[in-house]
Coordinates of C-alpha atoms (C1' of nucleotides) in Angstrom, one line a residue:
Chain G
X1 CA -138.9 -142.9 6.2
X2 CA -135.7 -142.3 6.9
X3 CA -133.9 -143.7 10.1
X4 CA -131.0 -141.4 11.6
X5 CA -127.7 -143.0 13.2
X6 CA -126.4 -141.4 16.0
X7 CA -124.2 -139.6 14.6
X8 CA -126.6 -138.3 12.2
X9 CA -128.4 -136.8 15.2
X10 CA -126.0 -135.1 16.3
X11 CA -125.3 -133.1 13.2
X12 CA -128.9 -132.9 12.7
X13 CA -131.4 -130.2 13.8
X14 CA -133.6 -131.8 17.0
X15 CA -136.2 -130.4 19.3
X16 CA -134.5 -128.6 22.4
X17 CA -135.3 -131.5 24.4
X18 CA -133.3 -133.7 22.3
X19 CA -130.9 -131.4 22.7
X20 CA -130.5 -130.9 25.9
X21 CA -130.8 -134.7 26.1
X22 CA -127.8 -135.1 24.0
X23 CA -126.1 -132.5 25.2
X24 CA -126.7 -134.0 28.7
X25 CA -125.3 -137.1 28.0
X26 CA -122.2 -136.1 25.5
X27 CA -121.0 -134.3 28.9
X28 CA -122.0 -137.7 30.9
X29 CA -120.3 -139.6 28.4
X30 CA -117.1 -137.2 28.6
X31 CA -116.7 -137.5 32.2
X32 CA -117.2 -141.0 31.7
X33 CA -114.5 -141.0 29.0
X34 CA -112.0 -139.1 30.7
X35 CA -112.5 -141.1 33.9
X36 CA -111.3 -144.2 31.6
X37 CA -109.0 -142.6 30.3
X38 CA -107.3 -141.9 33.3
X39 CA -107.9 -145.5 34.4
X40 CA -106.7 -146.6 31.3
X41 CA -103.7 -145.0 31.3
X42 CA -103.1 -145.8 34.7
X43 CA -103.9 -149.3 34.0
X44 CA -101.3 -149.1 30.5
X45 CA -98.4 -147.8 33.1
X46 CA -98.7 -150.3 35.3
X47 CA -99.0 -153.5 33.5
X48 CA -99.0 -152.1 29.9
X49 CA -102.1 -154.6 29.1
X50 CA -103.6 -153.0 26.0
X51 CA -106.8 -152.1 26.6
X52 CA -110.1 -153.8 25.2
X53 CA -111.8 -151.5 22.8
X54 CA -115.4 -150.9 22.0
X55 CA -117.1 -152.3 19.2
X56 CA -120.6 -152.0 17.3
X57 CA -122.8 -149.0 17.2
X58 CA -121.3 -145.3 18.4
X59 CA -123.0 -143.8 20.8
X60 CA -123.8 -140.0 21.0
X61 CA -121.4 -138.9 23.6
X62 CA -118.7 -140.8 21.8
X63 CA -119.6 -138.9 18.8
X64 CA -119.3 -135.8 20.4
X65 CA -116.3 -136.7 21.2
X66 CA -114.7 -137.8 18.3
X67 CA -116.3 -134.5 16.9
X68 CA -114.6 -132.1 19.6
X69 CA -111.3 -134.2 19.0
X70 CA -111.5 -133.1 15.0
X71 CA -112.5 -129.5 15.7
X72 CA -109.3 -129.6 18.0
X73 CA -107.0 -131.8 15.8
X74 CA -108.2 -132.0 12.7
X75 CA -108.1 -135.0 10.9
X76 CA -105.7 -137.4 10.7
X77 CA -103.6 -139.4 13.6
X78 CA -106.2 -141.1 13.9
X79 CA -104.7 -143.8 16.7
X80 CA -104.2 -140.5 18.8
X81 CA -108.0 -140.1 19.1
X82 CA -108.0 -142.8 21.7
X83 CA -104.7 -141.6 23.3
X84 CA -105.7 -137.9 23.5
X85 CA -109.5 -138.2 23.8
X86 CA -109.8 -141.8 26.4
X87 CA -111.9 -143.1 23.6
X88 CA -112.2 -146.6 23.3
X89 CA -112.3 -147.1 19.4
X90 CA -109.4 -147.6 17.2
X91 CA -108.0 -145.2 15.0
X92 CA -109.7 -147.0 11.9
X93 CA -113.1 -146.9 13.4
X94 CA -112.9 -143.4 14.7
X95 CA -111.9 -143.1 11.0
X96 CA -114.3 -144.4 9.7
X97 CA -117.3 -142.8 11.8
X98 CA -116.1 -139.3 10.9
X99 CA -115.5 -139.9 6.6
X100 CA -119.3 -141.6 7.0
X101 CA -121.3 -140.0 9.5
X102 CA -119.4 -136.6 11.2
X103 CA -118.0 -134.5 8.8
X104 CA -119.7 -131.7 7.5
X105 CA -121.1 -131.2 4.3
X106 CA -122.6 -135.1 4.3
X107 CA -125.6 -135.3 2.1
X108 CA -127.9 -137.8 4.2
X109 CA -131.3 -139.2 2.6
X110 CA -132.1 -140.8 -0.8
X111 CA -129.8 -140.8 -3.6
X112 CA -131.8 -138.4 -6.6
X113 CA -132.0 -139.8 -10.2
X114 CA -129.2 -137.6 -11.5
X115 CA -126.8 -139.1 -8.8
X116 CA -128.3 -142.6 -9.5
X117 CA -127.6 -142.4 -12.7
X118 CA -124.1 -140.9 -12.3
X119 CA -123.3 -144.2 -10.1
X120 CA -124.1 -146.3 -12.8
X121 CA -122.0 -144.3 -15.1
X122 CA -119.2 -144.3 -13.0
X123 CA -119.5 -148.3 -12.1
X124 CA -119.7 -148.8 -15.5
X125 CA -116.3 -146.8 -15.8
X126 CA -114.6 -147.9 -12.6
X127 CA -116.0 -151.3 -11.5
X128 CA -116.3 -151.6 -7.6
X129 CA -114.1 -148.2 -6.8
X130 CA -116.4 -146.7 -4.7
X131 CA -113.7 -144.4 -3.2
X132 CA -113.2 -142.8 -6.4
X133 CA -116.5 -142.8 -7.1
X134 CA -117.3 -141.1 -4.2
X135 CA -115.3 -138.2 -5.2
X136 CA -117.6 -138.0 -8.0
X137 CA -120.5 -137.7 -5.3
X138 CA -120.1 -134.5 -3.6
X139 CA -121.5 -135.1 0.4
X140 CA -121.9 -139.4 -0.3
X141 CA -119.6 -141.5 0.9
X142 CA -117.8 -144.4 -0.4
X143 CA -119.9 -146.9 2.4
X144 CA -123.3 -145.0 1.4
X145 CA -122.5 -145.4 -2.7
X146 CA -121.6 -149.2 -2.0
X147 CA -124.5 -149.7 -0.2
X148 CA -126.8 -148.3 -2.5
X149 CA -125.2 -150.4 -5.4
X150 CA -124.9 -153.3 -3.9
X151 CA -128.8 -153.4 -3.0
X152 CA -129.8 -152.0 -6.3
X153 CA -128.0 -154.7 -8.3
X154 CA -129.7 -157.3 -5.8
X155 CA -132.7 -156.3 -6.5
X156 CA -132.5 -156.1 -10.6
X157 CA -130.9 -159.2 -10.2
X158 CA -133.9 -161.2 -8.5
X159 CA -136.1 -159.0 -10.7
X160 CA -134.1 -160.8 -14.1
X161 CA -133.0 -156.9 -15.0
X162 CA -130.0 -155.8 -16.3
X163 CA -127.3 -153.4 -14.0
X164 CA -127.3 -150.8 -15.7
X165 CA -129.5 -148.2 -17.3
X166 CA -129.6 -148.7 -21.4
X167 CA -128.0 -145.9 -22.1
X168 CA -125.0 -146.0 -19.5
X169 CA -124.5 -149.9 -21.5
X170 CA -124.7 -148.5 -25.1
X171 CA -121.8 -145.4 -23.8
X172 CA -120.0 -148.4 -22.5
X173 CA -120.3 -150.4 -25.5
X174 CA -119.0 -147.1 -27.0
X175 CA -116.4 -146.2 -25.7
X176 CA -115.0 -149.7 -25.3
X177 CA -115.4 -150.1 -29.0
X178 CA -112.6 -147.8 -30.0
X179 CA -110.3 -150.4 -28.3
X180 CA -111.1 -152.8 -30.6
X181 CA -110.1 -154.3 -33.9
X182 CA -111.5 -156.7 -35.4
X183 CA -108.8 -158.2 -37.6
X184 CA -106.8 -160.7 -35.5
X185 CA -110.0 -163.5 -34.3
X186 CA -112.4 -165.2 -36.1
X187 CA -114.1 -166.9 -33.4
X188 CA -116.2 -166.3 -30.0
X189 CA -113.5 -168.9 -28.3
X190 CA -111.0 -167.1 -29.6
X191 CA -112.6 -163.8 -28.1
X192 CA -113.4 -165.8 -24.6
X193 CA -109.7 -166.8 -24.8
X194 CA -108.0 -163.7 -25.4
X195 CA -110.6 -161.7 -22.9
X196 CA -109.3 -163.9 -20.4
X197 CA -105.8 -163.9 -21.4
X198 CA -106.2 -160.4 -21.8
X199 CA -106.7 -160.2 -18.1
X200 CA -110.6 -158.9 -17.7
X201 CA -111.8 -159.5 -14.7
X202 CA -115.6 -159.8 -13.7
X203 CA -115.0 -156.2 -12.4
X204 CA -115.9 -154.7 -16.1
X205 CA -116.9 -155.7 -18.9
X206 CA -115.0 -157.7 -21.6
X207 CA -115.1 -156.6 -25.0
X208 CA -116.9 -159.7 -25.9
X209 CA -119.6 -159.0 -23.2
X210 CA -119.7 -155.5 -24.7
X211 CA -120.2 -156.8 -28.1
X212 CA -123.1 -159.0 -26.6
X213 CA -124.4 -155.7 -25.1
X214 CA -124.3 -154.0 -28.7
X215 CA -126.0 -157.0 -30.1
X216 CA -129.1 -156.8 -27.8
X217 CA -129.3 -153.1 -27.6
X218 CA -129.2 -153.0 -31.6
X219 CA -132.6 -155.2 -30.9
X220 CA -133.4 -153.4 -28.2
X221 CA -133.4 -150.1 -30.4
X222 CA -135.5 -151.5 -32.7
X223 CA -137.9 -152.5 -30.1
X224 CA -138.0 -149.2 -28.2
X225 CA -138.8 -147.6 -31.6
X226 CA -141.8 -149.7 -32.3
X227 CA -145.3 -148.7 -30.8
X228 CA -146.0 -150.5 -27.5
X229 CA -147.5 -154.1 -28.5
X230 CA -150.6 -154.3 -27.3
X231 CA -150.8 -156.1 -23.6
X232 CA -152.5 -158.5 -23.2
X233 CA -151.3 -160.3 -19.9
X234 CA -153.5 -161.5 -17.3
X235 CA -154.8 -159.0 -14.8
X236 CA -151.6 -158.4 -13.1
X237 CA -152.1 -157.5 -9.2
X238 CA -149.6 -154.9 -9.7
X239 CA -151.6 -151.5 -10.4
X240 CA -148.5 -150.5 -12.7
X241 CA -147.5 -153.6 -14.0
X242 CA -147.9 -152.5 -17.2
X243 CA -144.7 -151.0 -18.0
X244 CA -142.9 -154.0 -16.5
X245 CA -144.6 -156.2 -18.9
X246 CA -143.5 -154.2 -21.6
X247 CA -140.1 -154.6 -19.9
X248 CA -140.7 -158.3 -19.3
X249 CA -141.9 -158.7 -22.5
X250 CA -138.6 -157.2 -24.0
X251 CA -136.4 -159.4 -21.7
X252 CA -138.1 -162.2 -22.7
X253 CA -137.4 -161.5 -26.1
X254 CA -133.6 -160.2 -25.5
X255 CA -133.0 -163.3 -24.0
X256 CA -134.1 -165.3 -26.5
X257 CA -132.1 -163.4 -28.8
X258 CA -128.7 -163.5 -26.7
X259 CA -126.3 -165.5 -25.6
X260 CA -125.4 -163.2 -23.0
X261 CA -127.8 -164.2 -20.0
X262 CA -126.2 -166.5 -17.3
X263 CA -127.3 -170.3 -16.9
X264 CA -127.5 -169.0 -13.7
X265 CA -130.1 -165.8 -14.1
X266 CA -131.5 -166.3 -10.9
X267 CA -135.1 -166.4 -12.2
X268 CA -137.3 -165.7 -8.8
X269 CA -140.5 -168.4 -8.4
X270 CA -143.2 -167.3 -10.6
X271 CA -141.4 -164.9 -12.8
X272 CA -140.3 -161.0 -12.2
X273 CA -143.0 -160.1 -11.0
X274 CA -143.7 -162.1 -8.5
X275 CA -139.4 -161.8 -7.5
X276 CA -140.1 -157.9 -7.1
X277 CA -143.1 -158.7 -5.0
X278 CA -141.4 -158.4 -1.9
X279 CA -138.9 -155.3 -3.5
X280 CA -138.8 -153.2 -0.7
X281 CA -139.5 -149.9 -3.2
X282 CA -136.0 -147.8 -3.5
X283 CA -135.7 -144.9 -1.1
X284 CA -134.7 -142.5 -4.4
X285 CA -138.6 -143.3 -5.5
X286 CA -140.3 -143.5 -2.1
X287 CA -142.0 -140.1 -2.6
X288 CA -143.5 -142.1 -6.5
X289 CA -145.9 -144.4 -4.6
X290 CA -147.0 -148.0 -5.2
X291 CA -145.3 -149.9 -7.5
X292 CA -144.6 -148.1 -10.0
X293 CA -142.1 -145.9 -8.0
X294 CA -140.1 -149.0 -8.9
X295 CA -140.9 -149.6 -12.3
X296 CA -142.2 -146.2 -13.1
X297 CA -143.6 -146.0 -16.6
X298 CA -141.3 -145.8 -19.4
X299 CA -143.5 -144.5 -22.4
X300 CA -143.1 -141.2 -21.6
X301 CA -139.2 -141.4 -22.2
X302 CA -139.4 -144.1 -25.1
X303 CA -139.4 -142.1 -27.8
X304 CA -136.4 -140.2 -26.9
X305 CA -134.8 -143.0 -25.8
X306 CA -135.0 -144.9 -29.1
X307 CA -133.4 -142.2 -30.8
X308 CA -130.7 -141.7 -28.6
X309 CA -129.7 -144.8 -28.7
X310 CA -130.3 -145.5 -31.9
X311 CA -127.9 -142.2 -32.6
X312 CA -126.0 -143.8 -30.2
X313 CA -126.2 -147.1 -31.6
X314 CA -124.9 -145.6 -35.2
X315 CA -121.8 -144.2 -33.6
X316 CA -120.8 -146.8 -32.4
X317 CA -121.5 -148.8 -35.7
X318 CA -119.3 -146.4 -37.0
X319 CA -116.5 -146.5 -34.5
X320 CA -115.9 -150.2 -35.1
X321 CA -116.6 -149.9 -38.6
X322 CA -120.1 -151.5 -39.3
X323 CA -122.8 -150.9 -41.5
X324 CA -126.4 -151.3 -39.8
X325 CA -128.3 -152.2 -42.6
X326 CA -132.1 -151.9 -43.0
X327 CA -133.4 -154.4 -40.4
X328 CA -134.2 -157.7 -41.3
X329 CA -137.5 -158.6 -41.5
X330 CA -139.3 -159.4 -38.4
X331 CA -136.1 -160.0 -37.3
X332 CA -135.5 -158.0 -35.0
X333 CA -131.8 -157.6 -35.1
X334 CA -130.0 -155.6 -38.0
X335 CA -127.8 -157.3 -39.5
X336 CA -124.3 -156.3 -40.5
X337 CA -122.0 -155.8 -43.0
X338 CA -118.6 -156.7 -42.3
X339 CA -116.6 -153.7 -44.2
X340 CA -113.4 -155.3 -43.7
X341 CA -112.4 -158.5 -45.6
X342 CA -114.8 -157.7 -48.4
X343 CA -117.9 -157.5 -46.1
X344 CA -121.2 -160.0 -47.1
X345 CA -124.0 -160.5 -49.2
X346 CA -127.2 -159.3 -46.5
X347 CA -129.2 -161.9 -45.5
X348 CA -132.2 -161.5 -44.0
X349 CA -135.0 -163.6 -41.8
X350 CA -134.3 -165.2 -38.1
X351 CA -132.1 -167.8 -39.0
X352 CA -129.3 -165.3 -40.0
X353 CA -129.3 -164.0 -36.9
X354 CA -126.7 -166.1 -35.0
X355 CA -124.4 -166.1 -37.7
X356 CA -125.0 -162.1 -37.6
X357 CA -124.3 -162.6 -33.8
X358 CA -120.9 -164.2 -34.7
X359 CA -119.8 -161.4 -37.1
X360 CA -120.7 -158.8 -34.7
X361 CA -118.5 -160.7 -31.7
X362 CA -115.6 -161.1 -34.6
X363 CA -115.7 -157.5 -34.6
X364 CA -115.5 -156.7 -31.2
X365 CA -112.1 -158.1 -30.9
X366 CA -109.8 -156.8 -27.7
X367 CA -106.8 -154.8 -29.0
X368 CA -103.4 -156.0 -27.1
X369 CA -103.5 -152.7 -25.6
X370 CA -107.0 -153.2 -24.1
X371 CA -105.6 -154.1 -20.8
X372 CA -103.6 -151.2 -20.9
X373 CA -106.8 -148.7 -21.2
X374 CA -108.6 -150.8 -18.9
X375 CA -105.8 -151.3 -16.0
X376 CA -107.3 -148.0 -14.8
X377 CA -109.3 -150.3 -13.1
X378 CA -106.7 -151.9 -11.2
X379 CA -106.9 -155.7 -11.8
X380 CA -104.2 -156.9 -9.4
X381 CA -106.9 -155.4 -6.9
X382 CA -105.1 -153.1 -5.2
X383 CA -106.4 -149.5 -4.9
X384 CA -104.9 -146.8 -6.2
X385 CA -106.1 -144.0 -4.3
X386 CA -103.1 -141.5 -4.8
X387 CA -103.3 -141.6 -8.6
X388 CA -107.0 -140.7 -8.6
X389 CA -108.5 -139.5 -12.1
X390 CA -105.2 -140.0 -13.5
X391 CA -105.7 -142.0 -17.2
X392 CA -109.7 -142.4 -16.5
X393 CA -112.5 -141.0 -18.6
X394 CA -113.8 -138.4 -17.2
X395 CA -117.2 -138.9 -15.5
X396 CA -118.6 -136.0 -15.9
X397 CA -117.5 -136.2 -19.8
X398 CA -119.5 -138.8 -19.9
X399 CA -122.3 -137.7 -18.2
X400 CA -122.3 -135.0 -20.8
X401 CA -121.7 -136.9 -23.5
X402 CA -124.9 -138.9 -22.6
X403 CA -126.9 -135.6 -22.0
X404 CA -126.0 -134.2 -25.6
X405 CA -127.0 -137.3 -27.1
X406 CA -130.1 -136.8 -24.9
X407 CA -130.0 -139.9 -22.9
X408 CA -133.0 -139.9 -20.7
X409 CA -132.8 -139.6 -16.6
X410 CA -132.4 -142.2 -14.7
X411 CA -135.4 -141.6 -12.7
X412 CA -136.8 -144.4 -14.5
X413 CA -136.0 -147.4 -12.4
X414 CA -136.9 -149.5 -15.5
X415 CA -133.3 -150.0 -17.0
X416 CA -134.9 -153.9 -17.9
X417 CA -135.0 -152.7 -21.2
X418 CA -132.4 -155.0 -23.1
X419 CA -132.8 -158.3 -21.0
X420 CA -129.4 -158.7 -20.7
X421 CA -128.1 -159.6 -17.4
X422 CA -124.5 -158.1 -16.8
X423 CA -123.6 -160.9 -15.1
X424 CA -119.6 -160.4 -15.9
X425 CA -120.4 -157.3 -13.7
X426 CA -122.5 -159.0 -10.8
X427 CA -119.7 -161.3 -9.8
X428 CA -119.4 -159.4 -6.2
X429 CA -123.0 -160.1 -5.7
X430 CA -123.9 -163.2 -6.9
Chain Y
dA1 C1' -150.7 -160.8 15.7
dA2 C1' -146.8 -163.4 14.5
dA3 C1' -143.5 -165.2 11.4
dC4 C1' -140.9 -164.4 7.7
dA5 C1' -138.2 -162.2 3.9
dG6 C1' -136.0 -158.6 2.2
dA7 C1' -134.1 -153.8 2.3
dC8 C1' -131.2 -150.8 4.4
dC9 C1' -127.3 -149.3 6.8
dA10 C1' -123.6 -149.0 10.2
dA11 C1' -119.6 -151.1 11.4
dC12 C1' -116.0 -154.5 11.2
dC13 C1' -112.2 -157.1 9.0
dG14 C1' -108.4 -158.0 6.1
dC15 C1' -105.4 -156.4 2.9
dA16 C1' -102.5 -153.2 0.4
dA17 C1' -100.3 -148.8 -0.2
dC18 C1' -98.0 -145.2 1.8
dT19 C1' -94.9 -142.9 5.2
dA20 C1' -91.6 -142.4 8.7
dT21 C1' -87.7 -144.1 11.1
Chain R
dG1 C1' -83.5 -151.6 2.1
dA2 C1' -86.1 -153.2 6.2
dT3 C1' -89.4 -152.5 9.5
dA4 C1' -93.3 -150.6 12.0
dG5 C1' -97.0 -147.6 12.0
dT6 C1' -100.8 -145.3 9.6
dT7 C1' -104.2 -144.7 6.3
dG8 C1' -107.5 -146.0 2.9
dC9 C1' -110.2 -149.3 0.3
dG10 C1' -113.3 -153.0 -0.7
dG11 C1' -115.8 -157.0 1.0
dT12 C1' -118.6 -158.8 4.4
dT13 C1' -121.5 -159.1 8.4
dG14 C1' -125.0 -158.3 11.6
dG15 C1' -128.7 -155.5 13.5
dT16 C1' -132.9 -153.0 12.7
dC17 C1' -136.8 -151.7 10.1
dT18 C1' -140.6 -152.6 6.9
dG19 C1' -143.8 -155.0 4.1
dT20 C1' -146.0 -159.4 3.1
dT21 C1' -148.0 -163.7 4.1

DNA sequence: AAACAGACCAACCGCAACTAT
DNA sequence: GATAGTTGCGGTTGGTCTGTT
């Protein structure tokens, strides 16, 4: 179901009635308008009071308006809109209805899985630019894209999953990773210290979080590649809960396995599931049904997914200069070689792995320059709309880059897959 | 049926950058 | 260079709808 604003109506094909209706009352409303208009002016040149402008919803005659205005105009001037047309709506709201709701060429209804995925990309890029990321998003608006994000990452949030999709994190962790060195720390303070100092903000990533990614996505890898466990949970009352366990069951395990969760994961009362019970199912998957529109099932893209990643996974071992070694023994995690500095005898079982943890986060170290590739992302918060796509990956590279490495489509809702929370990117919402 | 919680979305607000004078 | 006006962006809020209890 799909509610329409005004606006939206107006551009949109009705029934004649409706039509005639609106049509009816845009020239009621124009009358109207021009009658204040007059008055207003009259009102402006006698006591030059400014006058008290409309708030809240637009109505349909003041849409028509604002649309004749623009057909006249153009855009632009926008504090001339209420001068020229008797409007009464700033220049920033008349604005501001037009980019979101007039213009032509909006794309209206649910976001697909290609551009679902491509927001996640691009966030993972960008942080909370949704301008630019709207000019990514031929038709969607900055508003819509924020929206959409903002109520996604709610909902994965309450539901204990992480932001973004396991392959978006592992490009990420990529393409981060040929910032870094690793000869200049030894320590995970040190790292913490010089993120900071380095001036990451909770808008992206730190290298350190990236590094914490890697760790639980080199698990993760290992997981996706092994045959679905055998569930045996309690008869959930979710008919597709099945796939979530799986996911659940892989969070659980991340978790345990990483430092990289919050304290303050937000676990909902009586676990995931029950913290997704009252999910309103996303709009993109409305047409799935039941529950598993939000969790579809995952199997069908596992085995594709493990190798990607895990082809992935060895580039970026390569990029920063690690050897993933035969897996430990029901360890889970590989465990790695420092090259540099003479490397390490392997070690193998669980108790290795924390101290495999550590090397790993040695080795992500941020370069002094990091801040320099990552300022593209503007951390004195300030926009930078006039030097858009100036230093920034491109998108669409990566998009690519993910598609060649054949990254599966986001159509699967279940990104839980690695269990860990990017909380140093959930800041906004938390 | 009513109450409630959550999702969705439009719109507003404050700030910063840009432009014109 | 200073100032005012304009524009754009990101965060936030509030209303409406929907599903659940």
């Amino acid at each position: 179901m799909e509610r329409r604003s005004p606006g939206a109506a107006l551009l949109a094909s009705s029934s004649p009635e409706e039509e005639e209706e609106k049509s009816a009352a845009a020239e009621e409303g124009r009358h109207a308008a021009m009658a204040a208009a007059e008055q207003q002016q009259e009102e402006e040149d006698e006591a030059a009071v400014p006058v008290a402008l409309k708030k809240g919803p637009w109505t349909t005659s003041e849409d028509a308006m604002l649309v004749d205005h623009v057909r006249r105009h153009g855009e632009g001037n926008w504090n001339a809109v209420q001068r020229l047309t008797g409007l009464l709506r700033c220049g920033k709201s008349c604005r501001l209805r037009w980019t979101n709701h007039l213009r032509p060429n909006l794309k209206k209804g649910s976001f697909s899985p290609d551009e679902e995925l491509l927001i996640a990309q691009l966030h993972a890029q960008l942080g909370n630019k949704w301008a630019r990321m709207a000019a990514h998003l031929p038709g969607r608006t900055d508003n819509e894209i924020k929206n959409y994000w903002n109520t996604m990452t709610k909902r994965r949030q309450r539901a204990g999953l992480p932001v973004y999709p396991p392959e978006v994190q592992l490009q990420l962790a990529l393409s981060n990773s040929k910032r870094c060195r690793f000869d200049e720390f030894s320590n995970v303070q040190a790292l913490d210290a010089a993120a900071s100092a380095a001036g990451y903000t909770s808008s992206r990533p730190a290298p350190l979080d990236l590094a914490r990614q890697l760790a639980a996505t080199s698990q993760m890898v290992q997981f996706l590649s092994s045959p679905p466990p055998a569930f045996s949970a309690p008869a959930s009352p979710w008919p597709a809960a099945r796939p979530f366990a799986r996911n659940a069951q892989f969070f659980q395990f991340a978790a345990h396995h990483s430092s990289a969760v919050s304290p303050s994961t937000p676990d909902a009362p009586g676990g995931p599931v029950a913290g997704l019970r009252r999910c309103r199912r996303p709009r993109a998957a409305a047409a799935g049904g039941g529950a598993a529109a939000l969790l579809p099932d995952h199997h069908q893209h596992q085995n594709l997914n493990a190798e990607s990643l895990e082809k992935m996974l060895q580039e970026l071992h390569d990029a920063i200069k690690v050897d993933p070694s035969p897996a430990a023994s029901g360890g889970g995690g590989g465990v790695l070689e420092r090259r540099h500095g003479g490397g390490g005898e392997n070690k193998s079982g669980g108790q290795h792995r924390d101290d495999d943890m550590d090397t790993l986060f040695d080795m992500m170290i941020p370069t002094l320059n990091a801040p320099a590739a990552a300022a593209t992302t503007n951390h004195s918060g300030s926009t930078s709309q006039h030097s858009n796509d100036d230093q920034e990956p491109s998108a669409v590279d990566l998009a690519v880059d993910l598609q060649a490495t054949g990254g599966a489509s986001s159509s699967a809702q279940d990104w839980g897959l690695d269990g860990v929370c990017q909380w140093s990117n959930m800041s906004r919402i938390c």
